[in-house]
Amino acid sequence: MSQKTRKILVTSALPYANGPIHLGHLVEYIQTDIWVRFQKLQGHECYYVCADDAHGTPIMLRAQNEGITPEALIARVHQEHTADFADFHIGFDNYYTTHSPENRQLAQEIFLKLKDAGFVFKKTIRQLYDPEQNMFLPDRFIKGTCPKCKAPDQYGDNCEACGATYSPTELIDPYSAISGAQPVEKETEHYFFDLPKFTDFLQKWTQAGHLQPEVANKLQEWFAAGLQPWDITRDAPYFGFPIPGTQDKYFYVWMDAPIGYMASFKNLCAKLGLDFDQWWRADSQAELIHFIGKDIIYFHALFWPAMLHGAGLRTPTRINAHGFLTVDGQKMSKSRGTFIMARTYLDHLDPEYLRYYFAAKLTGRVDDIDLNLEDFAQRVNADLVNKVVNLASRNAGFIKKRFGGKLAEQWSEEGHALYQDFVAARAPIAEKFENRDFNGAMRQIMALADRANEYVDAKAPWVLAKEKDQEAQLHEVVSVSINLFRVLMTYLAPVVPAMAEKTATFLNINNWRWSEIDTPLMAHTINPFKPLMTRVEMDKVNRMIEASKQHLQPKQRTASKQTDTGEWEPLAPEITIDDFAKVDLRVARIIRAEAVPEAKKLLKLTLDLGFETRTVFAGIKSAYSPEQLEGKLVVMVANLKPRKMRFGISEGMVLAGQDGTLSLIQPERDLKPGSKVS
């Protein structure tokens, strides 16, 4: 298996240094890590770098609230992120920070090159300003009513209810998310990157195979609308790098963050003695591969290559975008316990369960993937434990007890033919790894595992062991089986590196290079078998979910209920205050109401809870038309277990009373969505 050695630099998007890593983040880092490990096992020179994204207003404000410096905050979060990634076996060659001397130097150099080349200009703009905090407000720190759909409490740049984008000055009744004050407009001078000058370059670059087809097609919408200059500065106070020659201007976090890829690699180059320029000059033959989420395509596929090209540097070879993570078919939710932090997962479950499950789901497309918790347990147990680990455990005992731990030194033609079939699968499996079709690779590997177990079942070594004249046949069967297990683990090594390390000890081998399987282990001594992986236990999964639930339960609630005729119903059986405290009543705003044609009584409501949206089917069609409801505030039971209905999943219940006619229970005053009702 000979091939040309490639030089590959790989990055994942930089996690923001303002909070912990969660399972949604890990989709990307696990995907990237598997791909990098695969490349290294092919013998390529491959480096994987990343860093904390450590600048911006949110970090500055959080540090202020905690009474510490931004530097102290990002140092603490860096330790937390590093520990989480290490425990999920994410094998960075360098994990750094954007708040580094290398990044400051590179950001300033690139800025000056762009400025000198005429790609940066100054412009006076009007921005919203917080008169109480004495600072210009970033878009995400301005909230108000959406100018398009009138949904309240929307961010300054886009509406989460209807998806509209707009400028902060278009918001209705804007307010500062920091102080609550009404912002005022003030003039300020900013630097802009002249992105429209790169339109021709970017149109060619985005269609030249650097992006997935669906991403390249999506970007055509931006070209159709016309590229706009990009504001790359922010006013003081701001935590970031100052712009050369200014007193109160700083690089916008999205200006220096992607340069952080270069800075992390430059830091690694100093450690390893690598030539940084050889990898980043415009004519570099090395590959530059970025893994990102679909939400940041705009920055990586337009701004970033334009910046690099304008500064005379190489552009990315490939940008691989992925979708989001859902859990049990729904958006991750803190109230349902499905917004799971990396550390919470690690407190309960083996990280390699998740690595394998994500691999079994991931393709080279931009599709979202779902973590179905029951399927998660079943698939890991069926594939890794029952098929792969069991293949080793059911044969290893015979090797130790009957043959002193030594594998057979010769096989029949049948054994060699089967082994060569497994080796021949290397090329198609490698192609799937290369193209990030991990789902396809796992399916092929598990099909081989099925064949290996069928071979064992057909040969029945436990029967051969009882026949004195079948000793040689027994030795061959269990030796071939152990070698088939070795091939399977070679293919799985990028996915489950900790299990592969334990397996290497068991097999008494030194590495998992894919070229090594050309030769089977013959007359080779292996070590006693020790358990490589235990089964997923659903009670541990359930405990993880419970540990992830936020404490949203109210202390006390009051309510009443009447019959259809207006007469009071007999009271239900008595409950304690503890029973009642389990009900979480929340204010919600109806942002969309739709009739359910096939149901006589139901309306489909989309409810804004402030911190998330929910779909609820309510039996109020006879009393309200959909247009009457949109924009209304209602009271809902927010912690009711989702109910699967014929029309979809209902994620709660709105409260209504009956006094001759049906009436929704609404707050007496204009409370914000998400407010508790007591």
PDB file of N, CA, C and O in Angstrom, residues 213 266 352 588:
ATOM      1  N   PRO A 213     -20.983  21.030  -2.710  1.00  0.00           N
ATOM      2  CA  PRO A 213     -21.856  21.636  -3.726  1.00  0.00           C
ATOM      3  C   PRO A 213     -23.001  22.446  -3.133  1.00  0.00           C
ATOM      4  O   PRO A 213     -23.320  23.534  -3.622  1.00  0.00           O
ATOM      5  N   LYS A 266       1.649  28.651  13.936  1.00  0.00           N
ATOM      6  CA  LYS A 266       2.961  29.295  14.083  1.00  0.00           C
ATOM      7  C   LYS A 266       3.580  28.935  15.428  1.00  0.00           C
ATOM      8  O   LYS A 266       4.788  28.684  15.532  1.00  0.00           O
ATOM      9  N   GLU A 352     -15.972   7.114  24.109  1.00  0.00           N
ATOM     10  CA  GLU A 352     -15.880   6.412  22.831  1.00  0.00           C
ATOM     11  C   GLU A 352     -17.236   5.906  22.341  1.00  0.00           C
ATOM     12  O   GLU A 352     -17.404   5.651  21.155  1.00  0.00           O
ATOM     13  N   ALA A 588     -45.616  32.458  27.565  1.00  0.00           N
ATOM     14  CA  ALA A 588     -45.130  32.208  26.212  1.00  0.00           C
ATOM     15  C   ALA A 588     -45.887  33.112  25.247  1.00  0.00           C
ATOM     16  O   ALA A 588     -47.041  33.473  25.494  1.00  0.00           O
TER      17      ALA A 588
END
